[in-house]
Amino acid sequence: MTLAAGTDAVRQSLASFRQEREADWKAFEALLARVEKRAPRALSEDELLSLPLLYRSALSSLSVARATSLDSALIAYLEALCLRGYFYLYGARRSLRTRIGDFFLHDWPAAIRDLWREVWTSVALTVIGAIAGYWLVASDKRWYDAIIAPSLAGGRNPDSSAEALRSVLYGGGDHFLSGFAAYLFTHNTQVSILAFALGFAFAVPSVLIILMNGCMLGAIFQIYAAKGLGFELGGWLSIHGTTELFAIAIAGAAGMRIGTSIAFPGELTRMAAAARAGRVAATAMIGVTVMLLFAGLLEGIGRQTITSDIARYSIGGGMLALWLCYFYLFRMVRHGHR
């Protein structure tokens, strides 16, 4: 009898508690639903003023429910309601325009500066790979077929004549060249994604992908340089390549950051280290997509319509200078700090 009486008392207490306060919970929940779906202007002035009062009432109810060990489902409901209220009343709410502005003015350049060691390591690996690819093809032209896939070669090989190679550089709006430019863009996009996505394997795949991409660049450059067209190829590539290769280097750097964080987590757990590195790397990779879009425009339009070597080098060099200044020199002040 005593146990039954105690159970009945708890039930009556819970019912009384609900009856006294549930109206405020429902009112608070309804107001939150309206402002979350629409905007604060959807509420009247009195409703806006009631939001913090209802929030404090919900917190008080949660405190009582926890202290008296009431129904666990009720406690979970009040916790979720209070959490929603806290994020709405005290959380930072920014418009889409503000978020985009913060990304381009602060977050993206800051992520690249944070990755500076990995970025310049990736650039060095590209240069090393290019030198190795050039030397291998120069020493034995059979290496060219081992390094360059037929679809990427576009019909070019060490036996191609100087006239055939030159026609690729100054072919104007030829349909084949336009298709080949699109293929190059797709290829480099895939390289960027793989260099980032496979970085979790202790950064080894990222390093190998960047090296291989450099080898391919060096192999193609060798067959043009052997025909006296090295300067011309440099201009043809630079008009979009300074942007595209820099984007690939950043993607590789993002993959390396995640991989090295997993391999050497320091005082953190591997999961925590990977999560921290992932925030910086993800920001950098969002920016890489922007760079690849710029490179695609330069590749699809400028490279085939601009045939002056000086103009090509000027555009490529100007884009490289722009990215370097944007990432490493241009710093907006936010909250009183650089």
Coordinates of N, CA and C in Angstrom, one line a residue, residues 164-296:
A164 N 53.1 19.9 -85.7 CA 51.9 19.4 -85.1 C 51.8 19.9 -83.6
L165 N 52.9 20.0 -82.9 CA 52.9 20.5 -81.6 C 52.5 21.9 -81.5
R166 N 53.1 22.7 -82.5 CA 52.7 24.1 -82.5 C 51.3 24.4 -82.8
S167 N 50.7 23.5 -83.7 CA 49.3 23.7 -84.0 C 48.4 23.6 -82.8
V168 N 48.8 22.8 -81.8 CA 48.0 22.7 -80.5 C 48.1 24.0 -79.8
L169 N 49.2 24.6 -79.8 CA 49.4 25.8 -79.0 C 48.7 27.0 -79.6
Y170 N 48.5 27.1 -80.9 CA 48.0 28.2 -81.6 C 46.8 27.8 -82.5
G171 N 46.1 26.8 -82.1 CA 45.0 26.3 -82.9 C 43.7 27.1 -82.9
G172 N 43.6 28.1 -82.0 CA 42.4 28.9 -82.0 C 41.2 28.1 -81.4
G173 N 40.1 28.2 -82.1 CA 38.8 27.6 -81.5 C 38.5 26.2 -82.1
D174 N 39.5 25.5 -82.4 CA 39.3 24.1 -83.0 C 38.5 23.3 -82.0
H175 N 37.5 22.5 -82.5 CA 36.6 21.7 -81.6 C 37.4 20.7 -80.8
F176 N 38.4 20.1 -81.4 CA 39.2 19.1 -80.7 C 39.9 19.8 -79.5
L177 N 40.5 21.0 -79.8 CA 41.2 21.7 -78.7 C 40.3 22.1 -77.6
S178 N 39.1 22.5 -77.9 CA 38.1 22.9 -76.9 C 37.8 21.7 -76.0
G179 N 37.6 20.5 -76.7 CA 37.3 19.3 -76.0 C 38.5 18.9 -75.1
F180 N 39.7 19.0 -75.6 CA 40.9 18.7 -74.9 C 41.0 19.6 -73.7
A181 N 40.7 20.9 -73.8 CA 40.8 21.8 -72.7 C 39.8 21.4 -71.6
A182 N 38.6 21.0 -72.0 CA 37.6 20.5 -71.0 C 38.1 19.3 -70.3
Y183 N 38.8 18.4 -71.1 CA 39.3 17.2 -70.5 C 40.4 17.5 -69.4
L184 N 41.3 18.4 -69.8 CA 42.3 18.8 -68.8 C 41.7 19.4 -67.5
F185 N 40.7 20.2 -67.7 CA 40.0 20.8 -66.5 C 39.4 19.7 -65.6
T186 N 38.8 18.7 -66.3 CA 38.2 17.6 -65.5 C 39.3 16.8 -64.8
H187 N 40.4 16.5 -65.6 CA 41.5 15.8 -65.0 C 42.1 16.4 -63.8
N188 N 42.3 17.7 -63.8 CA 42.9 18.5 -62.7 C 41.9 18.6 -61.6
T189 N 40.7 18.6 -61.8 CA 39.7 18.6 -60.8 C 39.7 17.3 -60.0
Q190 N 39.8 16.2 -60.8 CA 39.9 14.9 -60.2 C 41.1 14.8 -59.3
V191 N 42.3 15.3 -59.8 CA 43.5 15.2 -59.1 C 43.3 16.0 -57.7
S192 N 42.7 17.2 -57.8 CA 42.5 17.9 -56.6 C 41.7 17.2 -55.5
I193 N 40.6 16.6 -56.0 CA 39.7 15.9 -55.1 C 40.4 14.7 -54.5
L194 N 41.1 13.9 -55.3 CA 41.8 12.7 -54.8 C 42.9 13.1 -53.8
A195 N 43.7 14.2 -54.2 CA 44.8 14.6 -53.3 C 44.3 15.0 -51.9
F196 N 43.0 15.5 -51.9 CA 42.4 15.9 -50.6 C 41.8 14.7 -49.9
A197 N 41.0 13.9 -50.6 CA 40.2 12.9 -50.1 C 41.1 11.7 -49.5
L198 N 42.2 11.5 -50.2 CA 43.0 10.3 -49.7 C 44.1 10.7 -48.7
G199 N 44.1 12.0 -48.3 CA 45.1 12.4 -47.3 C 45.0 11.7 -46.0
F200 N 43.8 11.2 -45.6 CA 43.6 10.5 -44.3 C 44.6 9.4 -44.1
A201 N 45.1 8.8 -45.2 CA 46.0 7.6 -45.1 C 47.4 8.1 -44.9
F202 N 47.5 8.9 -43.8 CA 48.8 9.4 -43.3 C 49.5 10.2 -44.4
A203 N 48.7 10.9 -45.3 CA 49.2 11.8 -46.3 C 50.0 11.2 -47.4
V204 N 50.3 9.9 -47.4 CA 51.1 9.2 -48.4 C 50.4 9.3 -49.8
P205 N 49.1 9.0 -49.9 CA 48.5 9.1 -51.3 C 48.6 10.6 -51.8
S206 N 48.4 11.5 -50.9 CA 48.4 12.9 -51.4 C 49.8 13.3 -51.9
V207 N 50.8 12.9 -51.3 CA 52.2 13.1 -51.7 C 52.4 12.5 -53.1
L208 N 52.0 11.2 -53.2 CA 52.2 10.5 -54.5 C 51.4 11.1 -55.6
I209 N 50.2 11.5 -55.4 CA 49.4 12.2 -56.4 C 50.0 13.5 -56.9
I210 N 50.5 14.3 -56.0 CA 51.1 15.6 -56.3 C 52.4 15.3 -57.1
L211 N 53.2 14.3 -56.7 CA 54.4 14.0 -57.4 C 54.1 13.5 -58.8
M212 N 53.1 12.7 -59.0 CA 52.7 12.1 -60.3 C 52.2 13.2 -61.2
N213 N 51.4 14.2 -60.6 CA 50.9 15.3 -61.4 C 52.1 16.1 -61.9
G214 N 53.1 16.3 -61.1 CA 54.3 17.0 -61.5 C 55.0 16.3 -62.6
C215 N 55.1 14.9 -62.5 CA 55.8 14.1 -63.5 C 55.1 14.3 -64.9
M216 N 53.8 14.3 -64.9 CA 53.1 14.4 -66.1 C 53.4 15.8 -66.8
L217 N 53.4 16.8 -65.9 CA 53.7 18.2 -66.4 C 55.1 18.2 -67.0
G218 N 56.1 17.6 -66.3 CA 57.4 17.6 -66.8 C 57.6 16.8 -68.1
A219 N 56.9 15.6 -68.2 CA 56.9 14.8 -69.4 C 56.4 15.6 -70.7
I220 N 55.3 16.2 -70.5 CA 54.7 17.0 -71.6 C 55.7 18.1 -72.0
F221 N 56.2 18.8 -71.0 CA 57.1 19.9 -71.3 C 58.3 19.5 -72.0
Q222 N 58.8 18.3 -71.7 CA 60.0 17.8 -72.4 C 59.9 17.6 -73.9
I223 N 58.7 17.1 -74.3 CA 58.6 16.9 -75.8 C 58.5 18.2 -76.5
Y224 N 57.9 19.2 -75.9 CA 57.9 20.5 -76.5 C 59.2 21.2 -76.5
A225 N 59.9 21.1 -75.4 CA 61.3 21.7 -75.3 C 62.2 21.1 -76.3
A226 N 62.1 19.8 -76.5 CA 63.0 19.1 -77.4 C 62.8 19.6 -78.9
K227 N 61.6 20.2 -79.2 CA 61.3 20.8 -80.5 C 61.5 22.3 -80.5
G228 N 62.1 22.9 -79.4 CA 62.3 24.3 -79.3 C 61.0 25.1 -79.0
L229 N 60.0 24.5 -78.4 CA 58.7 25.1 -78.1 C 58.5 25.2 -76.6
G230 N 59.5 25.1 -75.8 CA 59.3 25.2 -74.4 C 58.7 26.5 -73.9
F231 N 59.2 27.6 -74.4 CA 58.7 28.9 -74.0 C 57.2 29.1 -74.4
E232 N 56.9 28.6 -75.6 CA 55.5 28.7 -76.1 C 54.6 27.9 -75.3
L233 N 55.0 26.6 -74.9 CA 54.2 25.8 -74.1 C 54.0 26.4 -72.7
G234 N 55.0 27.0 -72.2 CA 54.9 27.7 -70.9 C 53.8 28.8 -70.9
G235 N 53.7 29.6 -71.9 CA 52.7 30.6 -72.0 C 51.3 29.9 -72.2
W236 N 51.2 28.9 -73.0 CA 49.9 28.2 -73.2 C 49.4 27.6 -71.9
L237 N 50.3 27.1 -71.1 CA 49.9 26.5 -69.8 C 49.7 27.6 -68.7
S238 N 50.4 28.6 -68.7 CA 50.4 29.6 -67.6 C 49.1 30.4 -67.6
I239 N 48.4 30.6 -68.7 CA 47.2 31.4 -68.8 C 46.2 30.8 -67.8
H240 N 46.1 29.5 -67.6 CA 45.2 29.0 -66.6 C 46.0 28.1 -65.6
G241 N 47.2 27.7 -65.9 CA 47.9 26.8 -65.1 C 48.3 27.3 -63.8
T242 N 48.7 28.6 -63.7 CA 49.1 29.2 -62.4 C 47.9 29.1 -61.4
T243 N 46.7 29.3 -61.9 CA 45.6 29.1 -61.0 C 45.3 27.7 -60.7
E244 N 45.3 26.9 -61.7 CA 44.9 25.4 -61.6 C 45.9 24.7 -60.7
L245 N 47.2 24.9 -61.0 CA 48.2 24.2 -60.3 C 48.3 24.6 -58.9
F246 N 48.1 25.9 -58.6 CA 48.0 26.4 -57.2 C 46.9 25.8 -56.5
A247 N 45.7 25.6 -57.2 CA 44.6 25.0 -56.5 C 44.9 23.5 -56.2
I248 N 45.6 22.8 -57.1 CA 45.9 21.4 -56.8 C 46.9 21.4 -55.6
A249 N 47.9 22.3 -55.6 CA 48.8 22.3 -54.5 C 48.1 22.6 -53.1
I250 N 47.1 23.4 -53.1 CA 46.3 23.7 -51.9 C 45.5 22.4 -51.5
A251 N 44.9 21.7 -52.5 CA 44.2 20.5 -52.2 C 45.1 19.4 -51.6
G252 N 46.3 19.3 -52.2 CA 47.2 18.4 -51.7 C 47.6 18.8 -50.3
A253 N 47.8 20.1 -50.0 CA 48.1 20.6 -48.7 C 47.1 20.2 -47.7
A254 N 45.8 20.4 -48.1 CA 44.7 20.1 -47.2 C 44.7 18.6 -46.8
G255 N 45.0 17.7 -47.8 CA 45.1 16.3 -47.6 C 46.2 16.0 -46.6
M256 N 47.4 16.6 -46.9 CA 48.5 16.4 -46.0 C 48.2 16.8 -44.6
R257 N 47.5 17.9 -44.4 CA 47.3 18.4 -43.0 C 46.4 17.3 -42.3
I258 N 45.4 16.8 -42.9 CA 44.6 15.8 -42.2 C 45.5 14.5 -42.0
G259 N 46.2 14.1 -43.0 CA 47.0 12.9 -42.8 C 48.1 13.0 -41.7
T260 N 48.8 14.1 -41.7 CA 49.9 14.3 -40.7 C 49.2 14.5 -39.3
S261 N 48.0 15.1 -39.2 CA 47.4 15.2 -37.9 C 47.0 13.8 -37.4
I262 N 46.6 12.9 -38.3 CA 46.3 11.6 -37.8 C 47.5 10.8 -37.4
A263 N 48.6 11.0 -38.2 CA 49.8 10.3 -37.9 C 50.5 10.8 -36.7
F264 N 50.4 12.1 -36.5 CA 51.1 12.8 -35.3 C 50.1 13.7 -34.6
P265 N 49.2 13.0 -33.8 CA 48.2 13.8 -33.2 C 48.6 14.7 -32.0
G266 N 49.8 14.4 -31.5 CA 50.3 15.2 -30.3 C 49.5 14.8 -29.1
E267 N 49.1 15.8 -28.3 CA 48.4 15.5 -27.1 C 46.9 15.1 -27.3
L268 N 46.4 15.4 -28.5 CA 45.0 15.1 -28.8 C 44.9 13.6 -29.2
T269 N 43.6 13.1 -29.2 CA 43.4 11.8 -29.8 C 43.4 12.0 -31.3
R270 N 43.5 10.9 -32.0 CA 43.6 11.0 -33.5 C 42.3 11.5 -34.0
M271 N 41.2 11.2 -33.5 CA 39.9 11.7 -34.0 C 39.8 13.2 -33.7
A272 N 40.2 13.7 -32.6 CA 40.2 15.1 -32.3 C 41.1 15.9 -33.2
A273 N 42.3 15.3 -33.4 CA 43.3 16.0 -34.2 C 42.8 16.0 -35.7
A274 N 42.2 14.9 -36.1 CA 41.7 14.9 -37.5 C 40.5 15.9 -37.6
A275 N 39.7 16.0 -36.6 CA 38.5 17.0 -36.7 C 39.0 18.4 -36.7
R276 N 40.0 18.7 -35.9 CA 40.6 20.1 -35.9 C 41.2 20.4 -37.3
A277 N 42.0 19.5 -37.8 CA 42.6 19.7 -39.1 C 41.6 19.7 -40.2
G278 N 40.5 19.0 -40.1 CA 39.4 18.9 -41.1 C 38.7 20.3 -41.2
R279 N 38.6 21.0 -40.2 CA 37.9 22.3 -40.3 C 38.7 23.3 -41.2
V280 N 40.0 23.3 -41.0 CA 40.9 24.2 -41.8 C 40.9 23.6 -43.3
A281 N 41.1 22.3 -43.4 CA 41.2 21.7 -44.7 C 39.9 21.9 -45.5
A282 N 38.8 21.7 -44.9 CA 37.5 21.9 -45.6 C 37.3 23.3 -46.1
T283 N 37.7 24.3 -45.3 CA 37.6 25.7 -45.7 C 38.5 25.9 -46.9
A284 N 39.7 25.4 -46.9 CA 40.6 25.5 -48.0 C 40.0 24.9 -49.3
M285 N 39.4 23.7 -49.1 CA 38.8 23.0 -50.3 C 37.6 23.7 -50.9
I286 N 36.8 24.3 -50.1 CA 35.8 25.1 -50.7 C 36.3 26.2 -51.6
G287 N 37.4 26.8 -51.1 CA 38.1 27.8 -51.9 C 38.7 27.2 -53.2
V288 N 39.2 26.0 -53.1 CA 39.8 25.3 -54.3 C 38.8 25.2 -55.4
T289 N 37.5 24.9 -55.0 CA 36.5 24.9 -56.1 C 36.3 26.2 -56.8
V290 N 36.5 27.3 -56.0 CA 36.4 28.6 -56.6 C 37.5 28.8 -57.6
M291 N 38.7 28.5 -57.2 CA 39.9 28.6 -58.0 C 39.8 27.8 -59.3
L292 N 39.3 26.6 -59.2 CA 39.1 25.7 -60.3 C 38.1 26.3 -61.3
L293 N 37.1 27.0 -60.8 CA 36.1 27.6 -61.7 C 36.8 28.7 -62.4
F294 N 37.6 29.5 -61.8 CA 38.3 30.6 -62.5 C 39.2 30.0 -63.5
A295 N 39.9 28.9 -63.1 CA 40.8 28.2 -64.1 C 40.1 27.7 -65.3
G296 N 38.9 27.2 -65.0 CA 38.0 26.7 -66.1 C 37.7 27.7 -67.1

